[in-house]
XYZ file of C-alpha atoms in Angstrom:
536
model
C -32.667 -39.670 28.482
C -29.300 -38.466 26.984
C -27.341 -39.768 30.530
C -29.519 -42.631 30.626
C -28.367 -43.501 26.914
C -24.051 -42.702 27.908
C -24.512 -44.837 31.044
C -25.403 -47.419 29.424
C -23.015 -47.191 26.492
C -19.929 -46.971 28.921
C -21.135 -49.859 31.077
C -21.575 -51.685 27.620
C -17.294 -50.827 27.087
C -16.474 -51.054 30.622
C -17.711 -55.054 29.830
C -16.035 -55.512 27.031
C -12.685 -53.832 28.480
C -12.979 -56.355 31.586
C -13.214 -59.533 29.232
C -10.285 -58.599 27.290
C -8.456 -57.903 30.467
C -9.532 -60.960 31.599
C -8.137 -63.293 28.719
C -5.398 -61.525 28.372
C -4.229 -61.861 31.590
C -5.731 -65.507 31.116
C -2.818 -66.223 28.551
C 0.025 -64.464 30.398
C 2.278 -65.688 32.823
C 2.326 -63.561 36.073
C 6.042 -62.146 35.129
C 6.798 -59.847 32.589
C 9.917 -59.838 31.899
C 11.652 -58.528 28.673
C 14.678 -61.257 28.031
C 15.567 -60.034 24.194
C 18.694 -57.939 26.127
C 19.539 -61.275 26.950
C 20.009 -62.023 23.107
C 21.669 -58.573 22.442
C 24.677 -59.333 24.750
C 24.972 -62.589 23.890
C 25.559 -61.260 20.319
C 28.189 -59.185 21.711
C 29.940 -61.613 22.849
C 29.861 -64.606 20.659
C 33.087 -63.970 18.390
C 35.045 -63.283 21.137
C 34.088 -64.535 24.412
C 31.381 -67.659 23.451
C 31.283 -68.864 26.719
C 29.704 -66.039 27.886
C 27.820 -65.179 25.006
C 25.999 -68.878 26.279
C 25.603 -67.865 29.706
C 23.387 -65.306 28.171
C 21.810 -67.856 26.465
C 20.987 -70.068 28.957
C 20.116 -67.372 31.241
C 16.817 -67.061 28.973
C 13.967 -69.059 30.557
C 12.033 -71.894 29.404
C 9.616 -72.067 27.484
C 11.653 -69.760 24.676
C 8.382 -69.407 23.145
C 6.739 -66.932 25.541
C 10.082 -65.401 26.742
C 11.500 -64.557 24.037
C 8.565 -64.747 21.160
C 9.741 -63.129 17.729
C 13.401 -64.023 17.957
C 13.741 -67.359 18.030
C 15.388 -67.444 14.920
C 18.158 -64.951 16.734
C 18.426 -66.942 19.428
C 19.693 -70.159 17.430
C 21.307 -68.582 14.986
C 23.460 -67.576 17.988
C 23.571 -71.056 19.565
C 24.589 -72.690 16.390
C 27.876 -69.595 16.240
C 28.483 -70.802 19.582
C 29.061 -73.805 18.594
C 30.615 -73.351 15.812
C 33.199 -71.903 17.937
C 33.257 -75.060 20.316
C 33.350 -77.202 17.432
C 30.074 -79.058 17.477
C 29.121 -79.268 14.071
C 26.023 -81.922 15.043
C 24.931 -79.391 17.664
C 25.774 -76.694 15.307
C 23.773 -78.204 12.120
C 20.357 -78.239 14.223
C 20.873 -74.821 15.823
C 20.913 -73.318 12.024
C 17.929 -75.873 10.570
C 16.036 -74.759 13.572
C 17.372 -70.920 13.066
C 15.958 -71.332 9.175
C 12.513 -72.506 10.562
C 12.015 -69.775 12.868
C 13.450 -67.381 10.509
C 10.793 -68.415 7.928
C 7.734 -67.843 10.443
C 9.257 -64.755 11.724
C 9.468 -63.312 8.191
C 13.498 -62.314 8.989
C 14.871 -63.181 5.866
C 18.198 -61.649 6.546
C 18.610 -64.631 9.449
C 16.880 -66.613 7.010
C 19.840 -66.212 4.089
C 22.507 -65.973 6.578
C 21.439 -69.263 8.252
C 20.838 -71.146 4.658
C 24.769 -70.193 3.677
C 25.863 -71.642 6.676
C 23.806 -75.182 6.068
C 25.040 -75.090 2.891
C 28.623 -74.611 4.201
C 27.953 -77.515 7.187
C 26.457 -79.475 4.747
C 28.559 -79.635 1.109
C 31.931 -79.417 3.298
C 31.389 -81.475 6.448
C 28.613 -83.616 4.952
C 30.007 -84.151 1.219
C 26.355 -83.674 0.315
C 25.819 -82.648 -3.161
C 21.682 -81.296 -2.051
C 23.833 -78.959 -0.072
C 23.131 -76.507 -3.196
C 19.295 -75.992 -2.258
C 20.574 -74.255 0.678
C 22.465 -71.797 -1.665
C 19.478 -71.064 -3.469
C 17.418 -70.358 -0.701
C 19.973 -67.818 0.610
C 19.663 -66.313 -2.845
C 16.146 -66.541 -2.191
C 15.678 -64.674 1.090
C 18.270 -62.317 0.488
C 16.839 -61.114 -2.950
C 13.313 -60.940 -0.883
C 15.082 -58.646 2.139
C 17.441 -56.549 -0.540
C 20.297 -57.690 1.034
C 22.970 -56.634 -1.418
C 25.812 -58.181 0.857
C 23.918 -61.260 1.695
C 23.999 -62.093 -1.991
C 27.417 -60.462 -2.891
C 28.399 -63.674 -0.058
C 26.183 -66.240 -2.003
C 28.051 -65.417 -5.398
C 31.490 -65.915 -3.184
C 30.100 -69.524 -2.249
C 30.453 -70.699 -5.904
C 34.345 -69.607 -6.014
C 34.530 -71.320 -2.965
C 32.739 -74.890 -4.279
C 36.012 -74.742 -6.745
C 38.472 -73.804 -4.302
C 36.808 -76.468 -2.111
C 37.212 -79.271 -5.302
C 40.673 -78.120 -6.083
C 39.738 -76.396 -8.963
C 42.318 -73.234 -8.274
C 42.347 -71.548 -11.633
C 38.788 -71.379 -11.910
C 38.029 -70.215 -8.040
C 41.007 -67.389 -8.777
C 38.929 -66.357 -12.162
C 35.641 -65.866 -10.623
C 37.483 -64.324 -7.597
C 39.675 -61.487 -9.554
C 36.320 -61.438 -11.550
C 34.419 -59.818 -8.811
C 37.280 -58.191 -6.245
C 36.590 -54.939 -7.064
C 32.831 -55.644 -5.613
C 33.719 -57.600 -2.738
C 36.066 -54.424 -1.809
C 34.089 -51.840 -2.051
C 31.520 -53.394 0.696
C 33.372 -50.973 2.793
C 30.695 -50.984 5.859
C 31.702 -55.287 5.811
C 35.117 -55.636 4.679
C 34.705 -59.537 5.657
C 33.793 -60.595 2.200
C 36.834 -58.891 0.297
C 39.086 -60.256 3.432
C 37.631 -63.657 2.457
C 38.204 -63.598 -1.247
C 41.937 -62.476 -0.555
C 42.152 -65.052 1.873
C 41.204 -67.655 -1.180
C 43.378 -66.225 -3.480
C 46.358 -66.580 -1.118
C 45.850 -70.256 -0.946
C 44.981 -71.105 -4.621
C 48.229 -69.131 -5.475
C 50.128 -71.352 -2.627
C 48.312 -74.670 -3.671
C 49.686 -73.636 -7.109
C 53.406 -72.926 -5.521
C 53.043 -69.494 -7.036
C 54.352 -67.622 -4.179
C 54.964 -64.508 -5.128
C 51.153 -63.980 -5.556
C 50.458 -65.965 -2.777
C 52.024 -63.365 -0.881
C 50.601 -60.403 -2.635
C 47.132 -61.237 -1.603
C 47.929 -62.814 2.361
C 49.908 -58.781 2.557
C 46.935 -57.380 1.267
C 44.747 -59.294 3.920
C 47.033 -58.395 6.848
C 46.439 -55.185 5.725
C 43.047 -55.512 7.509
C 44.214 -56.868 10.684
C 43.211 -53.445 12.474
C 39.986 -52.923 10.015
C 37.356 -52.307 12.960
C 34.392 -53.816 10.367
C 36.103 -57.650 10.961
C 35.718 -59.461 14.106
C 39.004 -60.049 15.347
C 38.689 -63.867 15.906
C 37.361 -63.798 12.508
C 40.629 -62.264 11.284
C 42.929 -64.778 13.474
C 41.412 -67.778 11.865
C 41.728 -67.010 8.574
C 45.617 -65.762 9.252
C 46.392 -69.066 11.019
C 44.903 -71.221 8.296
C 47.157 -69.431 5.371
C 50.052 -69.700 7.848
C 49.531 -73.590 8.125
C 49.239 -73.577 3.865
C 52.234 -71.603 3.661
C 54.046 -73.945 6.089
C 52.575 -77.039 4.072
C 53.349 -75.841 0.602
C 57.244 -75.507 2.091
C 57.290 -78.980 3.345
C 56.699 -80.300 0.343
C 59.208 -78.131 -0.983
C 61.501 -79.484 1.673
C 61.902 -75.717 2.286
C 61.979 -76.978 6.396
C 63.308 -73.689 7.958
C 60.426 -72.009 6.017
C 58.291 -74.303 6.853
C 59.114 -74.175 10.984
C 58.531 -70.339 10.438
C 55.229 -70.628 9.068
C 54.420 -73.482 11.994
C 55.823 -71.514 14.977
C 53.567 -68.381 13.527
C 50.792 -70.250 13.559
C 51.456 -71.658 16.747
C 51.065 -68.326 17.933
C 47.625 -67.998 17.641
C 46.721 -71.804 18.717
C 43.594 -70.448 20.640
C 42.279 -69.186 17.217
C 42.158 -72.835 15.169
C 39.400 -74.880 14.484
C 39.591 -78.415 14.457
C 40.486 -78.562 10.965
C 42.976 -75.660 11.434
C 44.183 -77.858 14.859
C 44.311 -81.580 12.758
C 46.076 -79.905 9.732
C 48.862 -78.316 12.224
C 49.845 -80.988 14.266
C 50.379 -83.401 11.096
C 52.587 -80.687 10.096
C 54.336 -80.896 12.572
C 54.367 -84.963 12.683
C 55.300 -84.899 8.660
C 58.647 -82.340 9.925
C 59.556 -84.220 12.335
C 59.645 -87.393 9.941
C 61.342 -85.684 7.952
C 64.210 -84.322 10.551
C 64.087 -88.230 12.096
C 62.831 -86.482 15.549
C 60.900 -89.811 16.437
C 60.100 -88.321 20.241
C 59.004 -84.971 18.936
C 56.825 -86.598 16.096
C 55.070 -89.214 18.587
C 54.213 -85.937 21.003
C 52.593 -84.274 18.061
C 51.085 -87.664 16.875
C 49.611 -87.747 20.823
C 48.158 -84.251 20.690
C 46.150 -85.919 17.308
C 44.979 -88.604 19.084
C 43.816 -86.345 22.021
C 42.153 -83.917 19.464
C 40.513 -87.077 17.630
C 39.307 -88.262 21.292
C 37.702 -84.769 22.224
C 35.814 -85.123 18.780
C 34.659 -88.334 19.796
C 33.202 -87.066 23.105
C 31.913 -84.327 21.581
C 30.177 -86.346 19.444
C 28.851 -88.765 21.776
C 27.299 -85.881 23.602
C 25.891 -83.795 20.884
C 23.860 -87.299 20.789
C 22.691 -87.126 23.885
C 21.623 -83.824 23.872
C 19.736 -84.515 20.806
C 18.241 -87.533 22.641
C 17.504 -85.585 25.454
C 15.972 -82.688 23.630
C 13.724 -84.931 21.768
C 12.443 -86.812 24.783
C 11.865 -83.179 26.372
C 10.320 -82.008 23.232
C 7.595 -85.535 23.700
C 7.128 -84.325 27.490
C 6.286 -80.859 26.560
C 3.933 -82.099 23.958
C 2.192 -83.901 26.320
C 1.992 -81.485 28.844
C 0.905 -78.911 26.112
C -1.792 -81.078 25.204
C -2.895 -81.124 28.670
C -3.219 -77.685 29.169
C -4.241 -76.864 25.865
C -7.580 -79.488 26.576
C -8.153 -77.391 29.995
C -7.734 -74.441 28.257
C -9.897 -74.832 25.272
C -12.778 -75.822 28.010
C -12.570 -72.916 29.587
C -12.429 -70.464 26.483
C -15.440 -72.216 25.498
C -17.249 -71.510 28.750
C -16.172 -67.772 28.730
C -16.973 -67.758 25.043
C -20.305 -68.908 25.344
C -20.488 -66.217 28.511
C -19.501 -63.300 26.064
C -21.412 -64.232 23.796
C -24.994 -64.371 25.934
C -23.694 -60.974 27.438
C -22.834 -59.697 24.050
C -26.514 -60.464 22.503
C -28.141 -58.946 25.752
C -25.934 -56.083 25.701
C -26.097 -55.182 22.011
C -30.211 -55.423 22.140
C -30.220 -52.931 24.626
C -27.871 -50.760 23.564
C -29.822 -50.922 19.730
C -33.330 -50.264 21.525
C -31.414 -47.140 23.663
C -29.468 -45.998 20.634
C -32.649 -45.722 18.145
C -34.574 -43.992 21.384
C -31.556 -41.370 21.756
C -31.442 -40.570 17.688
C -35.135 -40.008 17.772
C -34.910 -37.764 20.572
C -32.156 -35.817 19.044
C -33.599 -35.677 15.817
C -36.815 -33.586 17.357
C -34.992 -31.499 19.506
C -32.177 -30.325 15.821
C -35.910 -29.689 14.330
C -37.156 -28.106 17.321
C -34.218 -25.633 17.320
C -34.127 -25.108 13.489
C -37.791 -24.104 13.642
C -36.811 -21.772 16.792
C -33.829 -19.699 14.786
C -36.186 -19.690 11.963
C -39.407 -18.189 13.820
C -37.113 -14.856 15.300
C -35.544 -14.744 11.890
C -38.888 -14.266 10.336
C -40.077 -11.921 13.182
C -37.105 -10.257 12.068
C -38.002 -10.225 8.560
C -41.531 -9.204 9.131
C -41.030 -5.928 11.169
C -38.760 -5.037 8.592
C -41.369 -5.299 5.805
C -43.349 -3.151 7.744
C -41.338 -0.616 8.351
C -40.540 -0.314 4.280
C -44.292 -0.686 3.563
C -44.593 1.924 6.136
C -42.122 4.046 4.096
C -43.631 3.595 0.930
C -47.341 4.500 1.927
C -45.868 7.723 3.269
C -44.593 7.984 -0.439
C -47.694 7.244 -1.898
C -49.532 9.967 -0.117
C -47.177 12.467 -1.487
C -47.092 11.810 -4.935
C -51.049 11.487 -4.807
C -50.922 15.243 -4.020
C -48.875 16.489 -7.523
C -50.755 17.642 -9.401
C -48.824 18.189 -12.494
C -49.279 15.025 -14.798
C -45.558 14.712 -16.368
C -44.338 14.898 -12.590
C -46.505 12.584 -11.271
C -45.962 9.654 -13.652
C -41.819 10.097 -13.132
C -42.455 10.077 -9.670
C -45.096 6.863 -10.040
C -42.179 5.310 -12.754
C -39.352 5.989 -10.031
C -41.287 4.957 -7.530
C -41.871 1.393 -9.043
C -38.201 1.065 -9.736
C -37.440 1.629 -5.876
C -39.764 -1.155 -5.026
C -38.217 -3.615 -7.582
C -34.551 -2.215 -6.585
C -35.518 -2.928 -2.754
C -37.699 -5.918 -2.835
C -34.948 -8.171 -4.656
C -31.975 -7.271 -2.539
C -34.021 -7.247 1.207
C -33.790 -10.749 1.315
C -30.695 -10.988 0.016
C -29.057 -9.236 3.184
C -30.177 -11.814 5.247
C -27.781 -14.843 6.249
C -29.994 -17.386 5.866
C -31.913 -16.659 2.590
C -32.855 -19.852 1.655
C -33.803 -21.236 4.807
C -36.509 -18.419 5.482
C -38.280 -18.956 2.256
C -38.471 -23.018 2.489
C -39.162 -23.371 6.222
C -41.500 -26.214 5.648
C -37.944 -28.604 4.092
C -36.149 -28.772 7.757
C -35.216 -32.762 6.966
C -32.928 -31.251 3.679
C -31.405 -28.637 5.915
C -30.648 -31.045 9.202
C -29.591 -33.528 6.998
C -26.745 -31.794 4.494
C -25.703 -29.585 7.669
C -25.006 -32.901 9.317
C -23.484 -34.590 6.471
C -21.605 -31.797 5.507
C -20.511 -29.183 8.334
C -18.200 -27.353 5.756
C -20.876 -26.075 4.103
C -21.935 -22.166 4.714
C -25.309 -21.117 3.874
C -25.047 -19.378 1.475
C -23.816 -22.777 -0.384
C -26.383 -24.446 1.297
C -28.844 -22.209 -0.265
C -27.559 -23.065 -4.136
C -27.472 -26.738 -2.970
C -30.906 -26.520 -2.258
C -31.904 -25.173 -5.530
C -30.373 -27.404 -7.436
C -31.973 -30.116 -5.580
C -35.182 -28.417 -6.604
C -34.325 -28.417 -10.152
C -33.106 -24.980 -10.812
C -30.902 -23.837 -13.300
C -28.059 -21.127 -12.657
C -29.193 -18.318 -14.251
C -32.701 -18.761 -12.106
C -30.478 -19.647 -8.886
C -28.825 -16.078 -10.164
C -31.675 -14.295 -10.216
C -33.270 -15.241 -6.836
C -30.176 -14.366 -5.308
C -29.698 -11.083 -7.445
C -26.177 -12.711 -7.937
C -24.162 -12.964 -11.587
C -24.757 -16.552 -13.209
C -20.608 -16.744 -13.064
C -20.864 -16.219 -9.208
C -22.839 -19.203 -9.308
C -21.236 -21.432 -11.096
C -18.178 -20.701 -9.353
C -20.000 -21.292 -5.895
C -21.079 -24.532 -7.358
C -17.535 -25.435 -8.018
C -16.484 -24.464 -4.614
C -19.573 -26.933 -2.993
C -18.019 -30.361 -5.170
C -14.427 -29.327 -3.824
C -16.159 -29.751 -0.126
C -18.083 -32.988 -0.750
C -16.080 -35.476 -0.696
C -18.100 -38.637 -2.173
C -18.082 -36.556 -5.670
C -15.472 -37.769 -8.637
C -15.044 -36.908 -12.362
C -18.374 -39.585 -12.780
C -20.970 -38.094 -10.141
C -22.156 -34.814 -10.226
C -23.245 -32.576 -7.358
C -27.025 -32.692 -8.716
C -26.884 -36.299 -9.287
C -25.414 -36.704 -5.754
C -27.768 -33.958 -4.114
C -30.518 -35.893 -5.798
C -29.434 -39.398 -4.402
C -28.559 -38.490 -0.996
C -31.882 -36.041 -0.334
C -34.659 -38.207 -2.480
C -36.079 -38.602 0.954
C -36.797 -34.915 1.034
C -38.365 -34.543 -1.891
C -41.738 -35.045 -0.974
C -41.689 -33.309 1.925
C -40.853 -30.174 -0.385
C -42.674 -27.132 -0.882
């Protein structure tokens, strides 16, 4: 019967196992491939090297959905750096709105603030959009929700910036000085107090105050070799105070000042953005004006027109990629609908297939199951009434061999003859029998279950509820079932009516269903009401 019943049960699993196996594998593609170490290296990569950090990229396989689920906010948050880098800012835009979407679903909300900043940025500067300030609040949002303490020390630097943006120099400085200390002391990201230096420098030039000017651009070289700040990063904000140094001398007509500045920032050429690029080279074209060098002006007025031409292009095909994406995006739909219609008829037939198995499976497994507890429900009984018989035959020759003893007794004091003599030994003899007969049962184990035989569903039952149990607390459990008090409970047991109630404290330490509202009678009483008619 009892193999019968665990064949059954494990051919029941071994079903169960298969058809999850089977969908599984129904909704996996045959490779397995782990592609996020594709992502990693491409982060690695994209400050300094973002062509390669996009051959990472593009390494990843189509559909990004299955190959790379759970970081497809990563993954265009890093497109959208890239290019940033490659000056794109069409391309760039929808790699962050689609970074924010994924972000959202994937519950990243450091991604998610990080992303929201830089719409905000794309948005309010490149845009002129005013609604650009609902991305600053959701930053705020996600960053408060993540704890991000940097995230938002970078939000509150966005508002100095909006002044600094509108020209508003005295105000940008005040909220700047304002919180410099704070932006400092983010020692493991020394980014944000290089940035608010790096605004301070140029609201002091815009205001031709030099001399601080210079104060905070020596402070922010003073981070060139900080290991915290990406070192392209560093460059381009280096460059762009060069190129405000050199314009704040040209207007100055400060020219061998200002050919310094140029010249330094000519150095690092690689490092300058568009803006950087456009504000250089008309410089350059204003200097040369100025020194009449018509054949050096028109070569700097040629490298504009070339850098206004690549932005065209660039343009132009950040359309068509857009185009292009959408029209893949409608050809994947359809396709997904496709499949999804095949796919939905087959889950239905293997549905429908589980769930005729399932019924079948679970009637015979209820009919086994209730077979198998009956079964092992006589056989507990059958082997509680076993231990209980020897026990007894145990008991019994014992009694005999006192009685035995006692008779032996008797016979002697029947033969005194003097009268004082015989009624101390009658009086002593009674006292032996009382001492005796309430502590021979008490030396037995299992006291209580000798003398209530007749209750085995109590005793099977708490033993199999509750395995902590010994008998001897088994015992007091069953005589408080029965309505005893302690100081009866005391007596049976020739035990102190303190033992008991410290036993009884013990018991509703090891049941755990009791609280501060239940008792252990009022809980022995609803668990074992079954029992009570079948007690003695």
């Amino acid at each position: 019967m009892t193999d019968k019943y665990y064949s059954i049960k494990n051919n029941f699993f071994f079903y169960i196992i298969f058809f999850a196996c089977f969908g599984f594998a129904f909704g996996q593609n045959q490779e397995d491939t782990n592609y996020y170490s594709l992502l990693d290296s491409a982060e690695v990569y994209v400050d300094d090297n973002p062509k390669a950090a996009k051959g990472f990229l593009n390494a990843i396989p189509q559909p990004l959905e299955k190959s790379i689920k759970g970081r497809l906010a990563h993954y265009y948050q890093l497109s959208g750096l890239i290019n940033n880098k490659n000056d794109n800012p069409i391309i760039e835009f929808q790699n962050f709105s689609q970074a924010l979407k994924h972000a959202k679903l994937e519950k990243d909300y450091d991604i998610a603030g990080w992303v929201a900043l830089e719409l905000f940025f794309n948005t309010y500067i490149i845009k002129k959009d005013t609604t650009a300030f609902k991305y600053l609040d959701k930053a705020k949002h996600f960053y408060s929700i993540s704890n991000n303490t940097n995230g938002l020390a970078e939000v509150d630097q966005m508002y100095a910036y909006v002044e600094f943006y509108n020209n508003n120099y005295a105000k940008s400085n005040k909220l700047l000085l304002g919180s410099l200390d704070r932006f400092k002391n983010i020692k493991e990201d020394q980014y944000y107090y290089m940035y608010s230096l790096f605004m301070l420098s140029s609201n002091y030039t815009h205001q031709n105050d030099l001399n601080k000017a210079h104060h905070y651009f020596n402070l922010l070289k003073s981070l060139k070799n900080d290991k915290t700040i990406p070192k392209s990063l560093y460059l381009t904000h280096f460059v762009t105070l060069n190129t405000c140094f050199a314009e704040t001398h040209l207007n100055q007509k400060n020219l061998d000042s200002t050919l310094f500045y140029l010249k330094t920032s000519g150095n690092f050429r690689k490092a300058m953005n568009v803006s950087d690029a456009k504000a250089y080279f008309n410089l350059y074209v204003d200097y040369y004006s100025q020194l009449n060098n018509e054949e050096a002006k028109n070569n700097y007025l040629d490298s504009l027109q070339l850098i206004n031409q690549q932005q065209y292009e660039k343009s132009v095909n950040a359309s068509l990629e857009i185009n292009n994406a959408l029209a893949n995006t409608d050809d994947k739909l359809v396709k997904a609908t496709k499949i999804s219609d095949n796919n939905r008829l087959l889950i239905i037939i293997l549905v429908i297939i589980l769930f005729g198995l399932g019924v079948f499976i679970a009637l015979r497994y209820k009919k086994i199951k209730y077979k198998f507890n009956q079964f092992t429900k006589r056989n507990d009984e059958f082997e509680f009434m076993q231990t209980n018989h020897e026990k007894l035959k145990v008991k019994v020759r014992g009694l005999e061999d006192y009685i035995s003893e006692l008779k032996k007794e008797l016979r002697t004091i029947t033969s005194i003859d003097n009268s004082t003599e015989h009624k101390e030994k009658i009086k002593e003899l009674y006292k032996n029998i009382h001492h005796h007969s309430s502590t021979f049962l008490a030396k037995e184990e299992n006291y209580l279950d000798l003398i209530n035989d007749l209750n085995i569903e109590f005793f099977t039952q708490i033993k199999t509820l509750h395995p902590k149990l010994n008998d001897s607390e088994i015992i007091i459990c069953y005589y408080l079932f029965l309505g005893f008090k302690n100081k009866e409970i005391a007596a049976f047991l020739n035990s102190s009516t303190r033992a008991i109630e410290s036993k009884r404290y013990r018991i509703s330490k090891k049941i755990d269903n009791l609280d501060n509202n239940y008792t252990l009678v009022e809980y022995l009483n609803d668990t074992f009401k079954d029992s009570k008619t079948r007690t003695i």
